[in-house]
Every structure is written in C-alpha cells, then in structure tokens.
Short mmCIF file of C-alpha atoms and ligand atoms in Angstrom, two decimals:
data_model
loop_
_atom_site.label_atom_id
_atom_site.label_comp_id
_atom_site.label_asym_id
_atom_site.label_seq_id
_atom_site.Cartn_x
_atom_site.Cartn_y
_atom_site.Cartn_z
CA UNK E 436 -14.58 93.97 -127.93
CA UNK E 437 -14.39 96.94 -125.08
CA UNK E 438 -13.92 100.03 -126.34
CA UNK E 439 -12.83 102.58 -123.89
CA UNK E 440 -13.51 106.42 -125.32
CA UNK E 441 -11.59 109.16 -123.47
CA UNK E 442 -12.71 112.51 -125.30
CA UNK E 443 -9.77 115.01 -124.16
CA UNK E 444 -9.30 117.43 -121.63
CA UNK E 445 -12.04 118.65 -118.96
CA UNK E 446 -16.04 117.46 -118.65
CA UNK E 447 -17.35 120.75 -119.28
CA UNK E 448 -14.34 122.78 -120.33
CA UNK E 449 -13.37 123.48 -116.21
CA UNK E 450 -10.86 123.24 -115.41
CA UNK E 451 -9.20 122.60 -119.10
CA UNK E 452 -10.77 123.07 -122.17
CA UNK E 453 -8.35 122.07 -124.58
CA UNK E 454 -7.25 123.94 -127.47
CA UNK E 455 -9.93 127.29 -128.17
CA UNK E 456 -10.83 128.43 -131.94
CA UNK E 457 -9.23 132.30 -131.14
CA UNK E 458 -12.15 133.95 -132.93
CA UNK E 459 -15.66 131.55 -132.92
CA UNK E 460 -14.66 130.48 -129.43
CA UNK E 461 -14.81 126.26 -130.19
CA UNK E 462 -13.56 124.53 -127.77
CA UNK E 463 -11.49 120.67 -128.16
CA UNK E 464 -13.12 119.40 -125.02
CA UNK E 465 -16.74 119.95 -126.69
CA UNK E 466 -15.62 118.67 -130.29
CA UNK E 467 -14.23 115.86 -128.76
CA UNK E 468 -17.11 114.93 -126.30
CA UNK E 469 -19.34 114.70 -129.28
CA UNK E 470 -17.21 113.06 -131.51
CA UNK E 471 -17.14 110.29 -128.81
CA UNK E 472 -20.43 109.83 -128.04
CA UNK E 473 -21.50 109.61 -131.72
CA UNK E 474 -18.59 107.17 -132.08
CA UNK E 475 -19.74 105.16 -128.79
CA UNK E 476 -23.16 104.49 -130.42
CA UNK E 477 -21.81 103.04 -133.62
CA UNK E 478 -19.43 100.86 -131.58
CA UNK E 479 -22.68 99.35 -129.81
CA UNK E 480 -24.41 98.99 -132.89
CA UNK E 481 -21.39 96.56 -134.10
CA UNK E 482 -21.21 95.11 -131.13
CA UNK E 483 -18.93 96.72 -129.19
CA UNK E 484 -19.22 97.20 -125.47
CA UNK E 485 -18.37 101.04 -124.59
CA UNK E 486 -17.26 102.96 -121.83
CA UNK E 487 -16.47 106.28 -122.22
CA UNK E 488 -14.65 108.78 -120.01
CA UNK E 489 -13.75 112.83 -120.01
CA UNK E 490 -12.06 113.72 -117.30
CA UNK E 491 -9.60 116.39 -115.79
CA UNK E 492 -7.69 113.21 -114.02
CA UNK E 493 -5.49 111.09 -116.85
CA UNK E 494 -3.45 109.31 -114.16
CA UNK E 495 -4.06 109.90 -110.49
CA UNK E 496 -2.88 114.11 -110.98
CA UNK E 497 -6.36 115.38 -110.29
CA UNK E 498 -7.82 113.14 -107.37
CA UNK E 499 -11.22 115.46 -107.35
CA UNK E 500 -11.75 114.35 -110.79
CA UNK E 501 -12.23 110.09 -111.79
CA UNK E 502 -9.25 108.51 -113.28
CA UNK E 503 -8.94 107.94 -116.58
CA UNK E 504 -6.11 105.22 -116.97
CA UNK E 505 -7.67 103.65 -113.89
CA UNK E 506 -10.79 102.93 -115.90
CA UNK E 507 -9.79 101.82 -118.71
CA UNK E 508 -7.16 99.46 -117.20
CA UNK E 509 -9.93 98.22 -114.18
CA UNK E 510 -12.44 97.18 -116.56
CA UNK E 511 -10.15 96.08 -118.20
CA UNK E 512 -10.45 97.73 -121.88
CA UNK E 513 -9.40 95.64 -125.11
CA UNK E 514 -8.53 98.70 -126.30
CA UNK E 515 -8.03 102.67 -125.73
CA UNK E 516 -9.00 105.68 -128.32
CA UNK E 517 -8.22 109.55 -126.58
CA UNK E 518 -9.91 111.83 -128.99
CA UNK E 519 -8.91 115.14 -129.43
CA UNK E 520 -8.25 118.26 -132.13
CA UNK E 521 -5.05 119.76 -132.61
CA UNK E 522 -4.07 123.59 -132.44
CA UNK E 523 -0.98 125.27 -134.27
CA UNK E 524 -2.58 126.14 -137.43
CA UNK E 525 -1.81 122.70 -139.71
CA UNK E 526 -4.14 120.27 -141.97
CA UNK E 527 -5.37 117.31 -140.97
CA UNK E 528 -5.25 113.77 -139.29
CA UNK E 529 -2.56 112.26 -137.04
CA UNK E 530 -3.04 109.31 -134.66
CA UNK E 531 -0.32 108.32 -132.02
CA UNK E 532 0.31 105.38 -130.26
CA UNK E 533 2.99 103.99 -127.80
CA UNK E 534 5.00 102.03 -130.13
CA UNK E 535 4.37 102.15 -134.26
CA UNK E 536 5.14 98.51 -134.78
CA UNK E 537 3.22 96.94 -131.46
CA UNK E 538 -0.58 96.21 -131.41
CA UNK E 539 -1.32 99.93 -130.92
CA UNK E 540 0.38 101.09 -133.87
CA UNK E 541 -1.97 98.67 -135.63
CA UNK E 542 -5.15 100.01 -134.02
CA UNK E 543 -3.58 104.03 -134.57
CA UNK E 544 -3.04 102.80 -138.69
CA UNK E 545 -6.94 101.50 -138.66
CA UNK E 546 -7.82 104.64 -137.19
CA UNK E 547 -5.82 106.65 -139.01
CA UNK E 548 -6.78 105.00 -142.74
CA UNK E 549 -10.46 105.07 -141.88
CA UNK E 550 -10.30 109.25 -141.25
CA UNK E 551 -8.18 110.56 -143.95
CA UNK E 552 -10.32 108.25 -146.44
CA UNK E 553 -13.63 109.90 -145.09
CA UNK E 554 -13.16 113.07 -144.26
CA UNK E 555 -10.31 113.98 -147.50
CA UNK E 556 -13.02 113.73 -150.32
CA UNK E 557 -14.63 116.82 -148.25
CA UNK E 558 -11.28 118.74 -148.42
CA UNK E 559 -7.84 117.88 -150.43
CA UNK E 560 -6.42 119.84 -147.77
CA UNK E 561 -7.49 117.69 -145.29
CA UNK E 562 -3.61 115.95 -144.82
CA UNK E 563 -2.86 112.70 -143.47
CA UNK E 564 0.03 113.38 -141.18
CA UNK E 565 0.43 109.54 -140.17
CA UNK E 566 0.64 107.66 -137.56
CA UNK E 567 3.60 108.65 -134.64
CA UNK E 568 4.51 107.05 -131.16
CA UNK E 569 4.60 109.36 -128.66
CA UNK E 570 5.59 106.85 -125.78
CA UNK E 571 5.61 109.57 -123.18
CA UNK E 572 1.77 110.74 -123.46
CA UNK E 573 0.64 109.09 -119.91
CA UNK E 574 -2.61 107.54 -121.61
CA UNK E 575 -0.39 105.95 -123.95
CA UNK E 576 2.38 104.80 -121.61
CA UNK E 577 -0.15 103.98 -118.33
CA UNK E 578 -2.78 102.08 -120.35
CA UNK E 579 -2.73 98.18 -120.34
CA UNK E 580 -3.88 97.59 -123.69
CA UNK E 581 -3.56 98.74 -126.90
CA UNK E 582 -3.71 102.41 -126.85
CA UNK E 583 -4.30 105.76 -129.35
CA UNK E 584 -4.37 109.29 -129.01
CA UNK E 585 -6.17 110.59 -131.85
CA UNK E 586 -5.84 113.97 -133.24
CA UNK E 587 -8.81 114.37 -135.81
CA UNK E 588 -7.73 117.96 -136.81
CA UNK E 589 -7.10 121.58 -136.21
CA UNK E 590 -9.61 123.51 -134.27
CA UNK E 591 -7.43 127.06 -135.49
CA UNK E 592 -7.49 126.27 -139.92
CA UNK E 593 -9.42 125.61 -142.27
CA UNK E 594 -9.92 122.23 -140.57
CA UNK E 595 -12.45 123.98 -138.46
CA UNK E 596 -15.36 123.21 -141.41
CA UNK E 597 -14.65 119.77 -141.70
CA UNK E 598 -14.33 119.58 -137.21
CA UNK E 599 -18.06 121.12 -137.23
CA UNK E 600 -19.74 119.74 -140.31
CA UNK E 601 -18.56 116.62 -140.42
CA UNK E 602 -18.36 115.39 -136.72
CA UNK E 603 -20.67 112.14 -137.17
CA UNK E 604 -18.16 111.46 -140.46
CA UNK E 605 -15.07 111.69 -137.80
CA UNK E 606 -17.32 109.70 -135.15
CA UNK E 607 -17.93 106.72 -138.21
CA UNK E 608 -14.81 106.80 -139.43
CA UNK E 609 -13.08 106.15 -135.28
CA UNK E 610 -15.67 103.66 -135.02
CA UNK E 611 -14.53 101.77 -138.34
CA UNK E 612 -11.19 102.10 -137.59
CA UNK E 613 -11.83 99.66 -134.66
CA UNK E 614 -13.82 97.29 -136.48
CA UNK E 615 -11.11 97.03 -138.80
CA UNK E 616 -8.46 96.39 -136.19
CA UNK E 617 -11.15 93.89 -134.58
CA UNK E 618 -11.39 92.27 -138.18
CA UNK E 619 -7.53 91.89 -138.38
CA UNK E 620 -7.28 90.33 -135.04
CA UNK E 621 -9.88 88.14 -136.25
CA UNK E 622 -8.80 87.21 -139.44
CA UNK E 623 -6.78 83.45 -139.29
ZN1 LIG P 983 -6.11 117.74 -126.69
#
C-alpha cells in the first residue's frame, strides 16, 4: 500500500507554524513533522511504501512551495493521512474525512480506534471526539483517494503531556490504523 504523510502546516514553521503552545512555545508544524516521520518508518517496516510531504502549498495557493495534493494524487497514493494537533483548549482525538460512510471514513475510524485505545490508558482525559467529514478541507476534497485529516490532540491542555511524551505512541498508533484499514480491504 502507498501511504502518503502530509504533517501540517509549514517545513520549518515559515511561513505557518500551525497552532503555538502560548507559554512553552510548541509548535503543530514540529509535533506533527515528527509524528510523521516516526509513523513513516513503521509503515515501511509493514510494508508500506511512504512518501511524505510538509509543505506551505496544499493545492496550487503557494506556487514557491511543492504541492501537496499534487503529490499525493501524481504518485498516485492508495491513501492520504494530514497530521496535525488541535488548539482551543479541548481533550483529545478527532479524525476527519470527506465523507463518514465512503472509504475514507473507514480509514479516519481505523485511525481514530487505534489512537484513543493507545494513548487513553496514559490519560482518561484523553477524549475520543470521533470521527467527522469535513468535505470542504482542500486535502480532503482535492485528494484522489481515500483521505484523513487527523487531529491527534491539543497543543494548548493538558493534552500537551501526552503530544510530547508519547509522540512514537501517536506515530504507532497512525501507523496501525492503516494496517487495519489495509487488513479490512483485504479481508474476503
Ligand atoms: Zn493544523
């Protein structure tokens, strides 16, 4: 299977950094750059061929920067992950995809499943806030193939533990949601 891994927002933090921790500074483009490079290597170690791709440029708006969307749909991908970390100060997982009951919402529930089981027994407060479709994100809507926007918690609560401790759990647990949607697909 290829796995294409977008970690959000800017290479680098410039021009967009993501969401920022107000007081130790964290930024969602590094969390999520690590998260998918960990989760890149234990995709090649099932078997998995990987691209991966942070970039300023989702879909053609930032011409300086490569293309995101174009990637993933030129190679072509079997399927998409965006990882990223939420801001606004709640608990927890959500994954969204472009429709709940297509392929992707089937990837976006493996996903899901596979990071609310590891990371919760680290933190009850750690909340799984489901799986959503959010047609109108453009890696979601632009993308050829099965497609998820992860969100693997909040960079601004108490999240913030389980974000910096526990990045190669979030990285395993990505990675396993894929081999379970590759299992399904595989099942007769
Ligand atoms: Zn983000």
């Amino acid at each position: 299977m290829r796995v294409f891994l977008n970690p959000g927002h800017a290479l680098g933090g410039d021009p967009d950094p993501g969401c920022v921790n107000p007081t130790c500074r964290l930024r969602e483009c590094d969390l999520a750059l690590t998260y998918g490079s960990l989760c890149g290597k234990y995709l090649e170690a099932a078997g998995c061929s990987v691209q991966l791709l942070q970039s300023h440029n989702l879909y053609g708006e930032a011409p300086g920067f490569p293309c995101v969307v174009d990637a993933a749909n030129a190679w072509p991908a079997d399927v998409f992950i965006s990882i990223h970390v939420n801001a606004g100060g709640g608990r927890g997982a959500e994954t969204f995809c472009y429709d709940t009951a297509g392929a992707g919402g089937r990837l976006a529930r493996c996903i899901q499943n596979q990071l609310v089981k590891s990371l919760s027994p680290f933190d009850a407060g750690y909340k799984d806030r489901g799986i959503k479709a959010h047609p109108s994100f453009c890696v979601l809507r632009h993308t050829t193939m099965p497609a998820v926007l992860v969100e693997t918690g909040f960079i601004d609560s108490a999240d913030v533990t389980l974000l910096t401790q526990h990045g190669d759990d979030i990285a395993r647990a990505i990675a396993r949601g894929v081999t379970d949607y590759a299992n399904f697909l595989a099942s007769p």
